[in-house]
PDB file of C-alpha atoms in Angstrom:
ATOM      1  CA  MET A  23      44.392 -37.356  31.069  1.00 54.00           C
ATOM      2  CA  ARG A  24      46.358 -34.421  29.441  1.00 46.00           C
ATOM      3  CA  ILE A  25      49.868 -34.754  30.770  1.00 47.00           C
ATOM      4  CA  LEU A  26      51.869 -35.584  27.762  1.00 45.00           C
ATOM      5  CA  PRO A  27      53.816 -33.272  25.413  1.00 40.00           C
ATOM      6  CA  ARG A  28      53.225 -33.200  21.677  1.00 36.00           C
ATOM      7  CA  SER A  29      55.964 -35.653  20.890  1.00 36.00           C
ATOM      8  CA  ARG A  30      57.991 -38.400  22.452  1.00 36.00           C
ATOM      9  CA  GLN A  31      61.123 -36.859  20.925  1.00 34.00           C
ATOM     10  CA  SER A  32      61.640 -34.537  23.905  1.00 31.00           C
ATOM     11  CA  VAL A  33      59.815 -35.465  27.022  1.00 32.00           C
ATOM     12  CA  GLU A  34      59.974 -33.860  30.384  1.00 32.00           C
ATOM     13  CA  PRO A  35      58.499 -35.840  33.311  1.00 32.00           C
ATOM     14  CA  PRO A  36      55.043 -34.531  34.140  1.00 36.00           C
ATOM     15  CA  VAL A  37      54.330 -33.991  37.763  1.00 33.00           C
ATOM     16  CA  SER A  38      50.666 -33.460  38.462  1.00 39.00           C
ATOM     17  CA  PRO A  39      49.729 -31.374  41.593  1.00 34.00           C
ATOM     18  CA  ARG A  40      46.644 -33.565  41.840  1.00 40.00           C
ATOM     19  CA  CYS A  41      48.757 -36.788  42.061  1.00 45.00           C
ATOM     20  CA  PRO A  42      51.289 -36.427  44.948  1.00 42.00           C
ATOM     21  CA  ALA A  43      52.728 -39.853  44.210  1.00 47.00           C
ATOM     22  CA  PHE A  44      53.462 -39.055  40.615  1.00 47.00           C
ATOM     23  CA  GLY A  45      56.989 -37.608  41.242  1.00 52.00           C
ATOM     24  CA  ALA A  46      57.891 -40.386  43.654  1.00 48.00           C
ATOM     25  CA  ALA A  47      56.851 -43.017  41.088  1.00 52.00           C
ATOM     26  CA  LEU A  48      58.904 -41.240  38.395  1.00 48.00           C
ATOM     27  CA  SER A  49      61.935 -41.260  40.723  1.00 46.00           C
ATOM     28  CA  PHE A  50      61.527 -44.975  41.239  1.00 44.00           C
ATOM     29  CA  LEU A  51      61.450 -45.646  37.521  1.00 48.00           C
ATOM     30  CA  LEU A  52      64.452 -43.472  36.918  1.00 42.00           C
ATOM     31  CA  LEU A  53      66.408 -45.404  39.606  1.00 41.00           C
ATOM     32  CA  ALA A  54      65.208 -48.856  38.588  1.00 41.00           C
ATOM     33  CA  GLY A  55      65.009 -48.407  34.799  1.00 40.00           C
ATOM     34  CA  ALA A  56      62.938 -50.822  32.764  1.00 37.00           C
ATOM     35  CA  VAL A  57      63.463 -54.580  33.252  1.00 40.00           C
ATOM     36  CA  THR A  58      62.966 -56.251  29.941  1.00 44.00           C
ATOM     37  CA  GLY A  59      61.792 -59.813  29.765  1.00 45.00           C
ATOM     38  CA  ALA A  60      61.862 -62.452  26.988  1.00 48.00           C
ATOM     39  CA  LEU A  61      58.740 -62.426  24.946  1.00 58.00           C
ATOM     40  CA  ALA A  62      56.837 -65.420  23.570  1.00 55.00           C
ATOM     41  CA  ALA A  63      57.212 -64.746  19.807  1.00 77.00           C
ATOM     42  CA  ALA A  64      58.344 -62.254  17.186  1.00 89.00           C
ATOM     43  CA  ASN A  65      56.061 -59.309  16.397  1.00 94.00           C
ATOM     44  CA  PRO A  66      53.601 -60.536  13.762  1.00 96.00           C
ATOM     45  CA  TYR A  67      52.498 -56.978  12.806  1.00 98.00           C
ATOM     46  CA  ARG A  68      54.014 -54.771  10.073  1.00 97.00           C
ATOM     47  CA  PRO A  69      55.030 -51.223  11.075  1.00 97.00           C
ATOM     48  CA  GLY A  70      52.070 -48.904  11.447  1.00 97.00           C
ATOM     49  CA  GLN A  71      50.927 -46.999   8.379  1.00 97.00           C
ATOM     50  CA  VAL A  72      48.616 -43.912   8.350  1.00 97.00           C
ATOM     51  CA  LEU A  73      45.142 -45.152   7.393  1.00 96.00           C
ATOM     52  CA  CYS A  74      43.662 -41.656   7.512  1.00 96.00           C
ATOM     53  CA  THR A  75      43.567 -38.402   9.457  1.00 97.00           C
ATOM     54  CA  LEU A  76      40.500 -37.359  11.476  1.00 98.00           C
ATOM     55  CA  GLN A  77      39.081 -34.499   9.486  1.00 98.00           C
ATOM     56  CA  ASP A  78      36.365 -33.453  11.936  1.00 98.00           C
ATOM     57  CA  ARG A  79      37.818 -30.763  14.260  1.00 97.00           C
ATOM     58  CA  ARG A  80      35.305 -31.854  16.926  1.00 97.00           C
ATOM     59  CA  ILE A  81      37.250 -35.063  17.337  1.00 97.00           C
ATOM     60  CA  SER A  82      40.078 -33.481  19.336  1.00 96.00           C
ATOM     61  CA  GLU A  83      40.753 -36.117  21.950  1.00 95.00           C
ATOM     62  CA  SER A  84      40.131 -39.559  20.361  1.00 97.00           C
ATOM     63  CA  SER A  85      40.308 -41.833  23.382  1.00 97.00           C
ATOM     64  CA  GLY A  86      38.590 -45.033  22.183  1.00 98.00           C
ATOM     65  CA  ILE A  87      38.224 -46.843  18.863  1.00 98.00           C
ATOM     66  CA  ALA A  88      36.272 -49.827  17.537  1.00 97.00           C
ATOM     67  CA  ALA A  89      35.898 -51.189  14.089  1.00 95.00           C
ATOM     68  CA  GLY A  90      32.250 -50.757  12.767  1.00 92.00           C
ATOM     69  CA  GLY A  91      29.991 -52.535  10.491  1.00 75.00           C
ATOM     70  CA  ARG A  92      26.726 -54.593  11.003  1.00 57.00           C
ATOM     71  CA  ALA A  93      25.629 -57.527   8.907  1.00 45.00           C
ATOM     72  CA  SER A  94      23.943 -55.197   6.385  1.00 45.00           C
ATOM     73  CA  GLU A  95      27.056 -53.023   5.897  1.00 50.00           C
ATOM     74  CA  PRO A  96      30.515 -53.743   4.344  1.00 49.00           C
ATOM     75  CA  SER A  97      32.910 -54.406   7.138  1.00 51.00           C
ATOM     76  CA  GLY A  98      36.086 -52.454   7.534  1.00 60.00           C
ATOM     77  CA  GLN A  99      34.759 -49.286   5.853  1.00 81.00           C
ATOM     78  CA  PHE A 100      34.414 -47.203   9.031  1.00 94.00           C
ATOM     79  CA  PHE A 101      35.238 -47.212  12.744  1.00 96.00           C
ATOM     80  CA  TRP A 102      33.699 -45.672  15.904  1.00 97.00           C
ATOM     81  CA  THR A 103      35.501 -43.202  18.172  1.00 98.00           C
ATOM     82  CA  HIS A 104      34.766 -40.802  20.890  1.00 98.00           C
ATOM     83  CA  ASN A 105      36.432 -37.928  22.773  1.00 97.00           C
ATOM     84  CA  ASP A 106      38.045 -37.987  26.166  1.00 93.00           C
ATOM     85  CA  SER A 107      36.597 -35.692  28.930  1.00 82.00           C
ATOM     86  CA  GLY A 108      35.324 -32.312  27.719  1.00 82.00           C
ATOM     87  CA  ASP A 109      32.830 -33.580  25.165  1.00 92.00           C
ATOM     88  CA  GLY A 110      29.262 -34.659  25.691  1.00 94.00           C
ATOM     89  CA  PRO A 111      27.960 -38.187  25.424  1.00 97.00           C
ATOM     90  CA  ARG A 112      28.661 -38.428  21.727  1.00 97.00           C
ATOM     91  CA  LEU A 113      29.811 -41.138  19.264  1.00 98.00           C
ATOM     92  CA  TYR A 114      31.415 -40.544  15.902  1.00 98.00           C
ATOM     93  CA  ALA A 115      31.375 -42.967  12.925  1.00 97.00           C
ATOM     94  CA  VAL A 116      34.391 -42.220  10.761  1.00 97.00           C
ATOM     95  CA  SER A 117      35.153 -43.559   7.351  1.00 95.00           C
ATOM     96  CA  SER A 118      38.552 -45.160   6.438  1.00 94.00           C
ATOM     97  CA  GLN A 119      39.238 -41.900   4.631  1.00 95.00           C
ATOM     98  CA  GLY A 120      38.869 -39.917   7.903  1.00 97.00           C
ATOM     99  CA  GLN A 121      35.462 -38.331   7.121  1.00 97.00           C
ATOM    100  CA  THR A 122      32.749 -38.280   9.794  1.00 98.00           C
ATOM    101  CA  LEU A 123      29.883 -40.317   8.491  1.00 97.00           C
ATOM    102  CA  THR A 124      27.545 -39.520  11.381  1.00 97.00           C
ATOM    103  CA  THR A 125      27.522 -37.997  14.848  1.00 98.00           C
ATOM    104  CA  LEU A 126      25.251 -39.583  17.422  1.00 98.00           C
ATOM    105  CA  GLN A 127      24.164 -38.459  20.782  1.00 98.00           C
ATOM    106  CA  VAL A 128      23.730 -41.257  23.399  1.00 98.00           C
ATOM    107  CA  PRO A 129      20.579 -40.581  25.300  1.00 98.00           C
ATOM    108  CA  GLY A 130      20.564 -41.701  28.939  1.00 98.00           C
ATOM    109  CA  ALA A 131      24.365 -41.380  29.200  1.00 98.00           C
ATOM    110  CA  GLU A 132      26.625 -38.862  30.766  1.00 97.00           C
ATOM    111  CA  ALA A 133      30.303 -38.153  29.835  1.00 96.00           C
ATOM    112  CA  VAL A 134      32.328 -37.550  33.018  1.00 95.00           C
ATOM    113  CA  ASP A 135      35.507 -39.075  31.570  1.00 96.00           C
ATOM    114  CA  TRP A 136      35.076 -41.447  28.680  1.00 97.00           C
ATOM    115  CA  GLU A 137      38.314 -43.309  28.160  1.00 97.00           C
ATOM    116  CA  ASP A 138      37.709 -46.317  25.968  1.00 98.00           C
ATOM    117  CA  MET A 139      35.130 -48.325  24.105  1.00 98.00           C
ATOM    118  CA  ALA A 140      34.522 -51.957  23.063  1.00 98.00           C
ATOM    119  CA  ARG A 141      32.339 -53.673  20.424  1.00 97.00           C
ATOM    120  CA  ALA A 142      30.912 -57.076  21.237  1.00 96.00           C
ATOM    121  CA  PRO A 143      27.586 -58.893  21.384  1.00 95.00           C
ATOM    122  CA  GLY A 144      25.165 -57.495  23.855  1.00 96.00           C
ATOM    123  CA  PRO A 145      22.725 -59.235  26.130  1.00 95.00           C
ATOM    124  CA  ASP A 146      20.244 -59.615  23.226  1.00 94.00           C
ATOM    125  CA  GLY A 147      22.811 -61.254  20.970  1.00 94.00           C
ATOM    126  CA  ALA A 148      23.089 -58.261  18.643  1.00 94.00           C
ATOM    127  CA  MET A 149      26.279 -56.284  18.342  1.00 95.00           C
ATOM    128  CA  TRP A 150      26.666 -53.590  20.978  1.00 97.00           C
ATOM    129  CA  LEU A 151      29.019 -50.754  21.746  1.00 98.00           C
ATOM    130  CA  TYR A 152      30.267 -50.445  25.254  1.00 98.00           C
ATOM    131  CA  LEU A 153      31.378 -46.889  26.338  1.00 98.00           C
ATOM    132  CA  ALA A 154      33.633 -46.695  29.354  1.00 98.00           C
ATOM    133  CA  ASP A 155      33.249 -43.721  31.631  1.00 98.00           C
ATOM    134  CA  ILE A 156      36.050 -44.982  33.880  1.00 98.00           C
ATOM    135  CA  GLY A 157      38.617 -42.187  33.949  1.00 97.00           C
ATOM    136  CA  ASP A 158      39.540 -41.175  37.584  1.00 96.00           C
ATOM    137  CA  ASN A 159      42.742 -39.255  37.680  1.00 93.00           C
ATOM    138  CA  ASN A 160      42.361 -38.407  41.369  1.00 92.00           C
ATOM    139  CA  GLY A 161      41.058 -41.777  42.511  1.00 92.00           C
ATOM    140  CA  GLU A 162      37.813 -40.331  43.880  1.00 94.00           C
ATOM    141  CA  ARG A 163      34.988 -42.165  42.159  1.00 96.00           C
ATOM    142  CA  SER A 164      33.291 -44.762  44.362  1.00 94.00           C
ATOM    143  CA  GLU A 165      31.527 -46.137  41.200  1.00 96.00           C
ATOM    144  CA  ILE A 166      32.377 -46.012  37.542  1.00 98.00           C
ATOM    145  CA  VAL A 167      30.032 -46.548  34.637  1.00 98.00           C
ATOM    146  CA  VAL A 168      30.044 -48.437  31.397  1.00 98.00           C
ATOM    147  CA  TYR A 169      27.168 -47.674  28.933  1.00 98.00           C
ATOM    148  CA  GLY A 170      25.894 -50.195  26.440  1.00 98.00           C
ATOM    149  CA  VAL A 171      23.990 -49.413  23.326  1.00 98.00           C
ATOM    150  CA  PRO A 172      23.067 -51.542  20.331  1.00 97.00           C
ATOM    151  CA  GLU A 173      25.375 -50.663  17.425  1.00 96.00           C
ATOM    152  CA  PRO A 174      23.650 -48.155  15.160  1.00 95.00           C
ATOM    153  CA  VAL A 175      23.252 -48.703  11.386  1.00 93.00           C
ATOM    154  CA  VAL A 176      25.642 -46.532   9.431  1.00 93.00           C
ATOM    155  CA  ASP A 177      25.621 -45.817   5.704  1.00 90.00           C
ATOM    156  CA  PRO A 178      29.309 -45.730   4.709  1.00 88.00           C
ATOM    157  CA  SER A 179      28.481 -43.920   1.417  1.00 88.00           C
ATOM    158  CA  ARG A 180      27.064 -40.765   3.208  1.00 93.00           C
ATOM    159  CA  THR A 181      28.791 -38.187   5.405  1.00 95.00           C
ATOM    160  CA  GLY A 182      27.569 -35.521   7.776  1.00 96.00           C
ATOM    161  CA  GLY A 183      24.695 -37.458   9.371  1.00 96.00           C
ATOM    162  CA  LYS A 184      23.313 -36.653  12.822  1.00 97.00           C
ATOM    163  CA  GLY A 185      21.066 -38.496  15.158  1.00 97.00           C
ATOM    164  CA  GLU A 186      20.771 -40.539  18.300  1.00 98.00           C
ATOM    165  CA  THR A 187      21.549 -44.065  19.426  1.00 98.00           C
ATOM    166  CA  GLN A 188      19.065 -46.108  21.292  1.00 98.00           C
ATOM    167  CA  PRO A 189      18.822 -45.210  24.920  1.00 98.00           C
ATOM    168  CA  ALA A 190      21.907 -46.414  26.789  1.00 98.00           C
ATOM    169  CA  THR A 191      21.855 -49.193  29.345  1.00 98.00           C
ATOM    170  CA  ARG A 192      23.809 -47.985  32.401  1.00 98.00           C
ATOM    171  CA  TYR A 193      26.085 -50.474  34.208  1.00 98.00           C
ATOM    172  CA  GLU A 194      27.571 -49.256  37.462  1.00 98.00           C
ATOM    173  CA  LEU A 195      30.813 -50.915  38.507  1.00 98.00           C
ATOM    174  CA  ARG A 196      32.719 -50.954  41.756  1.00 98.00           C
ATOM    175  CA  TYR A 197      36.279 -52.029  42.426  1.00 98.00           C
ATOM    176  CA  PRO A 198      36.863 -54.467  45.261  1.00 97.00           C
ATOM    177  CA  ASP A 199      39.954 -52.517  46.457  1.00 96.00           C
ATOM    178  CA  GLY A 200      38.949 -48.893  46.200  1.00 96.00           C
ATOM    179  CA  PRO A 201      38.836 -46.226  43.472  1.00 97.00           C
ATOM    180  CA  ARG A 202      41.514 -46.209  40.790  1.00 96.00           C
ATOM    181  CA  ASP A 203      42.140 -44.590  37.395  1.00 97.00           C
ATOM    182  CA  ALA A 204      41.591 -46.669  34.210  1.00 98.00           C
ATOM    183  CA  GLU A 205      41.483 -46.124  30.525  1.00 98.00           C
ATOM    184  CA  THR A 206      40.946 -49.662  29.215  1.00 98.00           C
ATOM    185  CA  VAL A 207      37.736 -51.630  28.689  1.00 98.00           C
ATOM    186  CA  MET A 208      37.351 -54.907  26.842  1.00 98.00           C
ATOM    187  CA  VAL A 209      34.433 -57.288  26.299  1.00 98.00           C
ATOM    188  CA  HIS A 210      34.968 -60.856  25.263  1.00 98.00           C
ATOM    189  CA  PRO A 211      33.050 -61.599  22.061  1.00 96.00           C
ATOM    190  CA  VAL A 212      32.186 -65.199  23.057  1.00 96.00           C
ATOM    191  CA  THR A 213      31.633 -65.157  26.890  1.00 96.00           C
ATOM    192  CA  GLY A 214      30.444 -61.572  27.049  1.00 96.00           C
ATOM    193  CA  ARG A 215      32.590 -60.882  30.059  1.00 98.00           C
ATOM    194  CA  LEU A 216      33.772 -57.288  30.531  1.00 98.00           C
ATOM    195  CA  PHE A 217      37.252 -56.516  31.701  1.00 98.00           C
ATOM    196  CA  ILE A 218      38.885 -53.210  32.970  1.00 98.00           C
ATOM    197  CA  VAL A 219      42.575 -52.619  33.136  1.00 98.00           C
ATOM    198  CA  SER A 220      43.726 -49.988  35.554  1.00 98.00           C
ATOM    199  CA  LYS A 221      46.398 -47.388  34.874  1.00 97.00           C
ATOM    200  CA  GLY A 222      49.308 -46.936  37.286  1.00 94.00           C
ATOM    201  CA  VAL A 223      53.092 -46.578  37.337  1.00 93.00           C
ATOM    202  CA  ALA A 224      53.361 -49.430  39.774  1.00 92.00           C
ATOM    203  CA  GLY A 225      51.492 -51.868  37.498  1.00 94.00           C
ATOM    204  CA  SER A 226      48.108 -52.383  36.081  1.00 98.00           C
ATOM    205  CA  GLN A 227      45.413 -54.484  37.731  1.00 98.00           C
ATOM    206  CA  VAL A 228      43.009 -56.537  35.580  1.00 98.00           C
ATOM    207  CA  TYR A 229      39.405 -56.684  36.773  1.00 98.00           C
ATOM    208  CA  ALA A 230      36.529 -58.854  35.537  1.00 98.00           C
ATOM    209  CA  ALA A 231      32.896 -57.934  35.804  1.00 98.00           C
ATOM    210  CA  PRO A 232      30.256 -60.476  36.804  1.00 98.00           C
ATOM    211  CA  ARG A 233      28.087 -62.127  34.129  1.00 95.00           C
ATOM    212  CA  PRO A 234      25.564 -61.072  33.155  1.00 95.00           C
ATOM    213  CA  LEU A 235      25.976 -57.413  33.988  1.00 97.00           C
ATOM    214  CA  ARG A 236      23.166 -56.015  36.014  1.00 97.00           C
ATOM    215  CA  ALA A 237      21.605 -52.664  35.195  1.00 97.00           C
ATOM    216  CA  ASP A 238      19.534 -52.513  38.350  1.00 97.00           C
ATOM    217  CA  ALA A 239      22.367 -52.716  40.917  1.00 97.00           C
ATOM    218  CA  PRO A 240      26.118 -52.037  41.096  1.00 97.00           C
ATOM    219  CA  ASN A 241      28.357 -54.746  39.677  1.00 98.00           C
ATOM    220  CA  LEU A 242      31.282 -55.696  41.935  1.00 98.00           C
ATOM    221  CA  LEU A 243      34.513 -56.224  39.902  1.00 98.00           C
ATOM    222  CA  THR A 244      36.874 -59.061  40.745  1.00 98.00           C
ATOM    223  CA  ARG A 245      40.640 -58.673  40.427  1.00 98.00           C
ATOM    224  CA  VAL A 246      41.881 -61.459  38.189  1.00 98.00           C
ATOM    225  CA  GLY A 247      45.354 -60.437  37.127  1.00 98.00           C
ATOM    226  CA  ARG A 248      48.157 -57.975  36.894  1.00 98.00           C
ATOM    227  CA  ILE A 249      50.332 -56.502  34.080  1.00 98.00           C
ATOM    228  CA  ASP A 250      53.765 -55.176  34.936  1.00 97.00           C
ATOM    229  CA  PHE A 251      54.781 -53.268  31.848  1.00 96.00           C
ATOM    230  CA  SER A 252      58.138 -52.382  33.341  1.00 94.00           C
ATOM    231  CA  ARG A 253      59.194 -56.023  32.640  1.00 95.00           C
ATOM    232  CA  PHE A 254      58.612 -55.739  28.958  1.00 96.00           C
ATOM    233  CA  PRO A 255      60.704 -54.146  26.182  1.00 95.00           C
ATOM    234  CA  ASN A 256      59.422 -50.805  24.963  1.00 95.00           C
ATOM    235  CA  SER A 257      60.112 -47.998  22.502  1.00 92.00           C
ATOM    236  CA  ALA A 258      60.764 -45.249  25.026  1.00 89.00           C
ATOM    237  CA  ARG A 259      63.925 -43.126  24.350  1.00 85.00           C
ATOM    238  CA  GLY A 260      65.633 -42.548  27.588  1.00 79.00           C
ATOM    239  CA  LEU A 261      64.728 -43.279  31.160  1.00 78.00           C
ATOM    240  CA  ARG A 262      62.552 -40.298  31.565  1.00 70.00           C
ATOM    241  CA  GLN A 263      60.200 -41.657  28.910  1.00 79.00           C
ATOM    242  CA  GLN A 264      59.858 -44.954  30.726  1.00 85.00           C
ATOM    243  CA  LEU A 265      57.056 -43.374  32.705  1.00 89.00           C
ATOM    244  CA  TYR A 266      54.827 -43.278  29.630  1.00 92.00           C
ATOM    245  CA  ALA A 267      55.797 -46.844  28.627  1.00 95.00           C
ATOM    246  CA  VAL A 268      54.120 -48.324  31.738  1.00 96.00           C
ATOM    247  CA  LEU A 269      50.770 -46.587  31.669  1.00 97.00           C
ATOM    248  CA  ALA A 270      47.880 -48.613  30.173  1.00 98.00           C
ATOM    249  CA  THR A 271      45.722 -46.374  27.865  1.00 97.00           C
ATOM    250  CA  GLY A 272      43.584 -48.787  25.930  1.00 98.00           C
ATOM    251  CA  GLY A 273      42.905 -52.407  24.916  1.00 98.00           C
ATOM    252  CA  ASP A 274      40.720 -54.820  22.962  1.00 98.00           C
ATOM    253  CA  ILE A 275      39.926 -58.434  22.398  1.00 98.00           C
ATOM    254  CA  ARG A 276      40.097 -59.879  18.837  1.00 97.00           C
ATOM    255  CA  PRO A 277      36.694 -60.531  17.219  1.00 96.00           C
ATOM    256  CA  ASP A 278      37.278 -64.280  17.445  1.00 96.00           C
ATOM    257  CA  GLY A 279      38.240 -64.038  21.100  1.00 97.00           C
ATOM    258  CA  LYS A 280      41.675 -65.585  20.657  1.00 98.00           C
ATOM    259  CA  ARG A 281      43.902 -62.579  21.240  1.00 98.00           C
ATOM    260  CA  VAL A 282      43.915 -59.674  23.655  1.00 98.00           C
ATOM    261  CA  VAL A 283      45.958 -56.519  23.262  1.00 98.00           C
ATOM    262  CA  VAL A 284      46.659 -53.673  25.750  1.00 98.00           C
ATOM    263  CA  ARG A 285      48.626 -50.606  24.821  1.00 98.00           C
ATOM    264  CA  THR A 286      50.511 -47.896  26.664  1.00 97.00           C
ATOM    265  CA  TYR A 287      51.439 -44.504  25.331  1.00 95.00           C
ATOM    266  CA  THR A 288      54.327 -45.971  23.487  1.00 95.00           C
ATOM    267  CA  ASP A 289      53.750 -49.667  22.823  1.00 97.00           C
ATOM    268  CA  ALA A 290      51.282 -52.444  22.604  1.00 98.00           C
ATOM    269  CA  TYR A 291      51.391 -55.964  23.999  1.00 98.00           C
ATOM    270  CA  GLU A 292      49.458 -58.961  22.723  1.00 98.00           C
ATOM    271  CA  TRP A 293      48.590 -62.219  24.447  1.00 98.00           C
ATOM    272  CA  PRO A 294      47.047 -65.457  23.176  1.00 98.00           C
ATOM    273  CA  VAL A 295      43.683 -66.342  24.827  1.00 98.00           C
ATOM    274  CA  VAL A 296      43.149 -70.057  25.243  1.00 98.00           C
ATOM    275  CA  ARG A 297      39.628 -71.449  25.863  1.00 97.00           C
ATOM    276  CA  ASN A 298      38.232 -67.944  26.278  1.00 98.00           C
ATOM    277  CA  ASP A 299      40.202 -67.434  29.484  1.00 98.00           C
ATOM    278  CA  VAL A 300      41.325 -63.829  29.322  1.00 98.00           C
ATOM    279  CA  ALA A 301      42.566 -63.706  32.911  1.00 98.00           C
ATOM    280  CA  ALA A 302      44.861 -66.650  32.290  1.00 98.00           C
ATOM    281  CA  ALA A 303      46.287 -64.886  29.131  1.00 98.00           C
ATOM    282  CA  PHE A 304      47.968 -62.264  31.258  1.00 98.00           C
ATOM    283  CA  ARG A 305      50.013 -64.887  33.052  1.00 97.00           C
ATOM    284  CA  LEU A 306      51.806 -65.607  29.789  1.00 96.00           C
ATOM    285  CA  ALA A 307      54.582 -63.696  28.038  1.00 95.00           C
ATOM    286  CA  PRO A 308      53.188 -61.149  25.493  1.00 97.00           C
ATOM    287  CA  ILE A 309      54.260 -60.204  22.038  1.00 97.00           C
ATOM    288  CA  HIS A 310      55.778 -56.702  21.901  1.00 98.00           C
ATOM    289  CA  VAL A 311      54.206 -54.454  19.217  1.00 98.00           C
ATOM    290  CA  PRO A 312      55.986 -51.070  18.840  1.00 96.00           C
ATOM    291  CA  LEU A 313      53.503 -48.376  17.997  1.00 97.00           C
ATOM    292  CA  PRO A 314      54.024 -45.269  15.754  1.00 95.00           C
ATOM    293  CA  SER A 315      55.298 -42.111  17.635  1.00 90.00           C
ATOM    294  CA  THR A 316      52.262 -39.777  18.182  1.00 91.00           C
ATOM    295  CA  ARG A 317      51.305 -36.918  20.325  1.00 85.00           C
ATOM    296  CA  GLN A 318      49.359 -38.874  22.932  1.00 90.00           C
ATOM    297  CA  GLY A 319      48.296 -42.313  21.863  1.00 92.00           C
ATOM    298  CA  GLU A 320      45.319 -43.569  23.892  1.00 93.00           C
ATOM    299  CA  ALA A 321      43.199 -45.943  21.806  1.00 97.00           C
ATOM    300  CA  ILE A 322      43.771 -49.335  20.196  1.00 98.00           C
ATOM    301  CA  GLY A 323      41.348 -51.776  18.601  1.00 98.00           C
ATOM    302  CA  TYR A 324      41.321 -54.760  16.216  1.00 97.00           C
ATOM    303  CA  GLY A 325      40.163 -54.334  12.683  1.00 94.00           C
ATOM    304  CA  ALA A 326      36.799 -55.872  11.790  1.00 91.00           C
ATOM    305  CA  ASP A 327      38.508 -58.987  10.355  1.00 90.00           C
ATOM    306  CA  GLY A 328      40.945 -59.321  13.285  1.00 94.00           C
ATOM    307  CA  LYS A 329      43.889 -59.106  10.942  1.00 94.00           C
ATOM    308  CA  SER A 330      45.047 -55.638  11.886  1.00 96.00           C
ATOM    309  CA  LEU A 331      45.262 -53.091  14.746  1.00 97.00           C
ATOM    310  CA  LEU A 332      43.882 -49.586  14.633  1.00 97.00           C
ATOM    311  CA  VAL A 333      45.403 -46.924  16.908  1.00 98.00           C
ATOM    312  CA  THR A 334      44.538 -43.281  17.423  1.00 96.00           C
ATOM    313  CA  THR A 335      45.966 -40.304  19.277  1.00 95.00           C
ATOM    314  CA  GLU A 336      44.657 -37.101  20.753  1.00 93.00           C
ATOM    315  CA  GLY A 337      44.838 -33.837  18.827  1.00 94.00           C
ATOM    316  CA  VAL A 338      42.841 -32.139  16.092  1.00 96.00           C
ATOM    317  CA  GLY A 339      43.556 -33.636  12.696  1.00 96.00           C
ATOM    318  CA  ALA A 340      45.189 -36.651  14.413  1.00 96.00           C
ATOM    319  CA  PRO A 341      46.292 -39.617  12.381  1.00 97.00           C
ATOM    320  CA  VAL A 342      44.784 -43.123  12.622  1.00 97.00           C
ATOM    321  CA  HIS A 343      47.401 -45.785  12.151  1.00 97.00           C
ATOM    322  CA  GLN A 344      46.823 -49.245  10.995  1.00 97.00           C
ATOM    323  CA  LEU A 345      49.177 -52.212  11.744  1.00 98.00           C
ATOM    324  CA  ARG A 346      48.542 -55.175   9.506  1.00 97.00           C
ATOM    325  CA  ARG A 347      49.542 -58.758  10.397  1.00 96.00           C
ATOM    326  CA  ARG A 348      52.397 -60.059   8.218  1.00 93.00           C
TER     327      ARG A 348
END
């Protein structure tokens, strides 16, 4: 979704001709303002620091991020990312210095509007990458798709590699209440349950997929929760920016399954997960995590050890920020 200006410093409300309700929703936010609620605890994260900048000019719309590293590789030395719509079905492994280690085509996958990714054990117990082709700005897609591939082996000491992943497993998903836009996918590392968080100015719906996912038939999602970002504190400067502060653009579940984070363009919010119940987590008060001001922040993921958050933004040469726990 390319509606944001280059900086949050001066923001004019975007009105998309393809979204007639956009202007009305903005008017509602301007009249109502943002209702801030009490949060459960103080922010446990230090302010974001630049980990690296993306040196590969092909990575111009980083829209998803996941920490990389299999058992045979040192963890935390690289991460995975992909572009938004406009690129092909392609994955990039990037070092913590911002160099592209390898570029991988994903056979058996299409890239209509890839918006997020997740890293979690797959159906075979090995670590998989889940690629969410779930963007739907116009609310027209009767089915959305998440692709699953076993996480490829990457040599963190070499750059410029090219190749393919294993053929993708295609999982078709359907909403129970009609098409909607979404930019957030998460997979719980213990239960294997996949979650999607929709994107909308009137609140985000949380959907859970059935377990196990079926590759031979559509999977009907179940609505299990709702997030009203307008109730939370945010970093928006002025009422006009409140629009961006309520739009969910990415999320992740911590590798131990005990925390879940969802971000907007401006801020992130983290909830504790008790007994692997992600749906119940969203009924609790979240921790507010202000994010660095960037051009168009869309991705967030936990570090490999779960002790930090990684966030990216769209744009060529974009920074990757890391927020470490105190």
